[in-house]
XYZ file of N, CA, C and O in Angstrom:
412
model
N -41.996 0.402 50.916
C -41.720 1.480 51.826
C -40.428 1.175 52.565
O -40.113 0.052 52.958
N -39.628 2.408 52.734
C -38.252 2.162 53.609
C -38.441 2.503 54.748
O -38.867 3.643 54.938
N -38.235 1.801 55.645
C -38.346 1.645 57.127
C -37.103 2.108 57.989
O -36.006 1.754 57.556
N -37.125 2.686 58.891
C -36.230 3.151 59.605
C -35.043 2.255 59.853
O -35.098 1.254 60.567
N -33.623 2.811 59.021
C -32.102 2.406 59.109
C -32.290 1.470 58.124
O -31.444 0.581 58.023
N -33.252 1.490 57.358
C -33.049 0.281 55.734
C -32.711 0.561 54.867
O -33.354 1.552 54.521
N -31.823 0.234 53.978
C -31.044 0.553 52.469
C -32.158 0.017 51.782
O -33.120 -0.635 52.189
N -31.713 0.573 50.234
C -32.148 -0.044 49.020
C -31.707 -1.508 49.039
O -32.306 -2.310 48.322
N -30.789 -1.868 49.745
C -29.914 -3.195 49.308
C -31.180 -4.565 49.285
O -32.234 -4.381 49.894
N -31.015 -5.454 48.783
C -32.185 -6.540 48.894
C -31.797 -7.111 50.174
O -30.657 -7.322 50.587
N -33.087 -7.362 50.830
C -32.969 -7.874 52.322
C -32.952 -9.463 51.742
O -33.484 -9.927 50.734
N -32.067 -10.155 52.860
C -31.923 -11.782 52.745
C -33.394 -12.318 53.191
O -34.232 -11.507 53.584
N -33.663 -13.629 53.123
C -34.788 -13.940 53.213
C -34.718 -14.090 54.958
O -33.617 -14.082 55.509
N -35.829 -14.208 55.654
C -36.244 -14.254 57.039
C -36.152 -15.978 57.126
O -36.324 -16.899 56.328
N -35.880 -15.885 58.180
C -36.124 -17.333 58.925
C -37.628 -17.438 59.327
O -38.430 -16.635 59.805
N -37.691 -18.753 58.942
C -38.793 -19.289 59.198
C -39.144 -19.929 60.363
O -38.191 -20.705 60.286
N -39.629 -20.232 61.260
C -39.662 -21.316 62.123
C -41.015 -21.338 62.693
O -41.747 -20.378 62.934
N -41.286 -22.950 62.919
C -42.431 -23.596 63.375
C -42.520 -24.324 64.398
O -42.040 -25.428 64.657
N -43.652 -23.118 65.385
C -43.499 -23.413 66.980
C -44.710 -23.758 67.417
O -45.663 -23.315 66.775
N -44.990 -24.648 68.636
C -46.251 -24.744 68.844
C -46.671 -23.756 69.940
O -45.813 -23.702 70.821
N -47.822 -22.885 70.178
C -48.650 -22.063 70.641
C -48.100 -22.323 71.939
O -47.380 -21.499 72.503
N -48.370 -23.303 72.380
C -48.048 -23.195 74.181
C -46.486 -22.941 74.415
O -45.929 -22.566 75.446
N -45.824 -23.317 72.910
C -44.114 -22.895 73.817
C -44.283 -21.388 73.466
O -43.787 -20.687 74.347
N -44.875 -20.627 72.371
C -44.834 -19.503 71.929
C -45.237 -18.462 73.060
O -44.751 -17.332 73.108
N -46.203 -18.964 73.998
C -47.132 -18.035 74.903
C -46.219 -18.035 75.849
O -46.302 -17.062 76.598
N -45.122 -19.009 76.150
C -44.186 -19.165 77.845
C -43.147 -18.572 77.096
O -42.376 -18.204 77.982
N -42.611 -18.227 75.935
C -41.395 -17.371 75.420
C -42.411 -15.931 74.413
O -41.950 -15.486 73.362
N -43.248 -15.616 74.779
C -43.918 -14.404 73.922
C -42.858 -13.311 73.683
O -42.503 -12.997 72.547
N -42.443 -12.830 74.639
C -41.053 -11.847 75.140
C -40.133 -11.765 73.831
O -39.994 -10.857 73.012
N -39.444 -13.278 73.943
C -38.418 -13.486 73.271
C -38.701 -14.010 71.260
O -37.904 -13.991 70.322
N -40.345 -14.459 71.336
C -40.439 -14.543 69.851
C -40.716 -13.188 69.462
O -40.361 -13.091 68.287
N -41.232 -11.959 69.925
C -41.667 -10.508 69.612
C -40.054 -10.056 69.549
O -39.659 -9.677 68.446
N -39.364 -10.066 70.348
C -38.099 -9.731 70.084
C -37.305 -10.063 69.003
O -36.739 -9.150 68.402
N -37.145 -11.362 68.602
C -36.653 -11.790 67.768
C -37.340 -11.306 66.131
O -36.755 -10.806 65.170
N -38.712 -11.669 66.293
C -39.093 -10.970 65.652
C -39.177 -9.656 65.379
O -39.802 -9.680 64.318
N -39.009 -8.751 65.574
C -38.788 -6.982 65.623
C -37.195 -7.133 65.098
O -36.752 -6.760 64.012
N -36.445 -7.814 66.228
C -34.787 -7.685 65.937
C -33.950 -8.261 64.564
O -33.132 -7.670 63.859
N -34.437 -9.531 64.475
C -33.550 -10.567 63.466
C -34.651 -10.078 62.338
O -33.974 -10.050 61.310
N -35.908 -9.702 62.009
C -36.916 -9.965 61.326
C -37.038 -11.278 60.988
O -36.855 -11.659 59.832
N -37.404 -12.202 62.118
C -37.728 -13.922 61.779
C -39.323 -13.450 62.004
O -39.812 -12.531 62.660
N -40.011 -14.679 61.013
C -40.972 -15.135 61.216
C -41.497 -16.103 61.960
O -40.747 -17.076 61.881
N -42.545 -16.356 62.742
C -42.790 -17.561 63.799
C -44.347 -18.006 63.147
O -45.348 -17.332 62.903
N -44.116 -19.090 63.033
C -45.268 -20.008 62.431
C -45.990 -20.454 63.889
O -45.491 -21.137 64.783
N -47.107 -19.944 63.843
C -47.802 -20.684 65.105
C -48.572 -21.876 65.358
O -49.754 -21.534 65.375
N -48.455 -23.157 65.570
C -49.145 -24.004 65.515
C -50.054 -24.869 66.985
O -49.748 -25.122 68.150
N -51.180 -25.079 66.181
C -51.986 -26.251 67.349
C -52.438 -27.773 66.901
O -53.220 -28.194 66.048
N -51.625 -28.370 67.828
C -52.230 -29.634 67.034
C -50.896 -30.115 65.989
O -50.943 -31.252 65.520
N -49.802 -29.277 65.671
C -49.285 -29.379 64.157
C -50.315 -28.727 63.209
O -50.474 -29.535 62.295
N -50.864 -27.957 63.062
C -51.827 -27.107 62.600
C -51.349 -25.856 62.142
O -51.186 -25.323 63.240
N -50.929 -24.806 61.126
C -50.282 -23.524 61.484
C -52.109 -22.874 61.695
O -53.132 -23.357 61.211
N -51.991 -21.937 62.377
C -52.706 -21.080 63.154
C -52.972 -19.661 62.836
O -53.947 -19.029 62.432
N -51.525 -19.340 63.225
C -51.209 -17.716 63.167
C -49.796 -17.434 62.970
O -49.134 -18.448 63.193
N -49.234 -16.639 62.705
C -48.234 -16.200 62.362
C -47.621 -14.775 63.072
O -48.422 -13.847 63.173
N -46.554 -14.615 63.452
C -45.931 -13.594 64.294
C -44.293 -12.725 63.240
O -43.141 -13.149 63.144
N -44.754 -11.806 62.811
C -43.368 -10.603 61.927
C -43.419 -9.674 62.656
O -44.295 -9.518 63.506
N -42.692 -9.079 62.487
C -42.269 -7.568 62.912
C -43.608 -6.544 62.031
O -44.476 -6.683 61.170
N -43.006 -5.448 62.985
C -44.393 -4.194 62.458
C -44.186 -3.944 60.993
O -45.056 -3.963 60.122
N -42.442 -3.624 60.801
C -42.263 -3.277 59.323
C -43.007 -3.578 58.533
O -43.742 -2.860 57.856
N -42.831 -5.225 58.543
C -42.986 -6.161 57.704
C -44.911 -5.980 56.978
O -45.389 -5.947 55.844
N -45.475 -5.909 58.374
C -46.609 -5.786 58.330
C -47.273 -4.786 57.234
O -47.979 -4.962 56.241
N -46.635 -3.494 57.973
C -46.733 -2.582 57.244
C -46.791 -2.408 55.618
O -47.674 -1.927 54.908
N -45.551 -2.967 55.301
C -45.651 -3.519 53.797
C -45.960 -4.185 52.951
O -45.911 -4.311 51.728
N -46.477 -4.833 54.262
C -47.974 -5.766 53.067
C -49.227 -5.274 53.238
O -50.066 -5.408 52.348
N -49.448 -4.768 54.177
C -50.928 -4.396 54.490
C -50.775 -3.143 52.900
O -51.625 -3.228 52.013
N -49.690 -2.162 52.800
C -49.423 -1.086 51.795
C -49.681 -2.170 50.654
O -50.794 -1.993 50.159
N -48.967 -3.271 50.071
C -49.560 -3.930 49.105
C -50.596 -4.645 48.692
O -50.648 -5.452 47.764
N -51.477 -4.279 49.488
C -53.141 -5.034 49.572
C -53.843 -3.563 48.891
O -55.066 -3.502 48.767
N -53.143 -2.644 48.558
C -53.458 -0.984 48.195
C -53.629 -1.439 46.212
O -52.669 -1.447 45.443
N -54.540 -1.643 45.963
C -54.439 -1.997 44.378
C -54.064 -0.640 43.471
O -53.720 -0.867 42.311
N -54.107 0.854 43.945
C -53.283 1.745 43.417
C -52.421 1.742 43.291
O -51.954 2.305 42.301
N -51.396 0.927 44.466
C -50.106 1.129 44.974
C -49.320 0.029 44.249
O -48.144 0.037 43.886
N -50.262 -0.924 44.126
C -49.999 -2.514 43.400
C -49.794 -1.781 41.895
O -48.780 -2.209 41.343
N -50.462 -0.862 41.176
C -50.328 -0.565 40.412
C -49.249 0.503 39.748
O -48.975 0.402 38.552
N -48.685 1.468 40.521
C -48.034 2.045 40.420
C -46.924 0.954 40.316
O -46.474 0.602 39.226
N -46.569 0.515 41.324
C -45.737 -0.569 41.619
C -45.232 -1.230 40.124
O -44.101 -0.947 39.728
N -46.353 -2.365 39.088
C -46.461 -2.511 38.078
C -45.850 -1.739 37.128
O -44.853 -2.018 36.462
N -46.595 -0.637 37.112
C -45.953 0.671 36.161
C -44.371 0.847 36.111
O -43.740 0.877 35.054
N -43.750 0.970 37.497
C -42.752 0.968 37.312
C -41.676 -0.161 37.552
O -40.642 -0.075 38.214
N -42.060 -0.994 37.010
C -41.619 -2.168 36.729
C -41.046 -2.374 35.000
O -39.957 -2.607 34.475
N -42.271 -2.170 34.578
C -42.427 -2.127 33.273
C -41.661 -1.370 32.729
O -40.766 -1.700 31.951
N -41.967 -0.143 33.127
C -40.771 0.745 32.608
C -39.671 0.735 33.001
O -38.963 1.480 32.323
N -38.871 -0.025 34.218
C -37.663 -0.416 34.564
C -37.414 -1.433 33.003
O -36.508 -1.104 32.237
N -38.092 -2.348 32.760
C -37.859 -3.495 31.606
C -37.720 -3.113 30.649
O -37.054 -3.802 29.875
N -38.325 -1.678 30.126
C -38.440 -1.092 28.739
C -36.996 -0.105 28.686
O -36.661 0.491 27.662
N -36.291 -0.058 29.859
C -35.206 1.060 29.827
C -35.137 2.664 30.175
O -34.122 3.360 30.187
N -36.827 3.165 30.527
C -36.870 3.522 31.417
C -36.148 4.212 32.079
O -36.536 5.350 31.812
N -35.131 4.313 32.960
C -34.442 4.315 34.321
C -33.746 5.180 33.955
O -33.331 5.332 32.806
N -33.402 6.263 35.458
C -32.658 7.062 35.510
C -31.304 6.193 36.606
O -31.527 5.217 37.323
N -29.733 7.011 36.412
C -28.921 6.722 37.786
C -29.509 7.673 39.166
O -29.691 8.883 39.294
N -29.686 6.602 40.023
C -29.688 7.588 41.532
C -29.002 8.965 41.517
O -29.754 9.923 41.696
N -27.593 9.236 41.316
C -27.078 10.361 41.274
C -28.351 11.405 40.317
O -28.877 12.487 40.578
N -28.463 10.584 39.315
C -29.270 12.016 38.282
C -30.563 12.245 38.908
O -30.797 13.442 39.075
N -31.747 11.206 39.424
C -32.659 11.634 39.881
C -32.957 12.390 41.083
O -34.028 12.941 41.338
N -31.638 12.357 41.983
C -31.351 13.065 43.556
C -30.864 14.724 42.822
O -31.207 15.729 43.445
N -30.049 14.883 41.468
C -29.979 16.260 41.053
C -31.356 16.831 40.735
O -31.757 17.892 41.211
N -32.067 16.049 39.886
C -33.640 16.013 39.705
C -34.261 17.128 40.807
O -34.199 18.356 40.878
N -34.883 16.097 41.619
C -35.443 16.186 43.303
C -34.434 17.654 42.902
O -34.896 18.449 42.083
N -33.313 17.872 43.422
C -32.793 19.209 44.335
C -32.749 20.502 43.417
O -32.199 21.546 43.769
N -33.386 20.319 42.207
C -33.566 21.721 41.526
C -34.668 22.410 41.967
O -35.664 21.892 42.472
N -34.470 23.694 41.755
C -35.447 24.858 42.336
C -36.509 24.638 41.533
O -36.289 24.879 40.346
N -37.919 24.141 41.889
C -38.854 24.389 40.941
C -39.615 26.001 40.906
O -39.599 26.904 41.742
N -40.295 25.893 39.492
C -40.468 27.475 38.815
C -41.952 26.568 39.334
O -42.512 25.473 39.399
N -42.018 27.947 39.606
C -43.558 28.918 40.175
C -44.633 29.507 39.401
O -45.549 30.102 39.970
């Protein structure tokens, strides 16, 4: 799913980082921020333990959508047929989309 102001372009990978719970709870503010803003991930730990984990909503969003085994499947489908050749150019499938359909 494309999320508000996101290209097709491949997103770089997220930063990772591993924090322990009590610094996470005295900077909550600033890991939710960072997270929403940079899209970093925050590893939560107790003990040296990971715990829980802190992403942005997007992020969420698009996995919770890939836990959808229809969607997993469609997904598949057009994969496959990307590999088999398949594929239209963007330009041709956006002419596609903007023809008048018959009634």
């Amino acid at each position: 799913m494309l999320h508000r102001g996101s290209s097709l372009a491949v997103k770089p990978k997220p930063m990772v980082h591993h924090i322990a719970i009590t610094k996470a709870r005295v900077n909550l503010g600033q890991v939710v921020r960072r997270a929403h803003l940079n899209n970093e991930y925050f590893i939560l730990e107790k003990d040296g333990i990971p715990i829980a984990g802190i992403l942005g909503i997007a992020e969420l969003e698009d996995y919770l959508e890939l836990q959808n085994p229809a969607l997993k499947e469609q997904i598949r489908k057009g994969y496959q047929g990307y590999r088999q050749g398949k594929v239209r150019s963007a330009p041709a499938f956006l002419k596609e989309l903007q023809k008048p359909r018959v009634k």
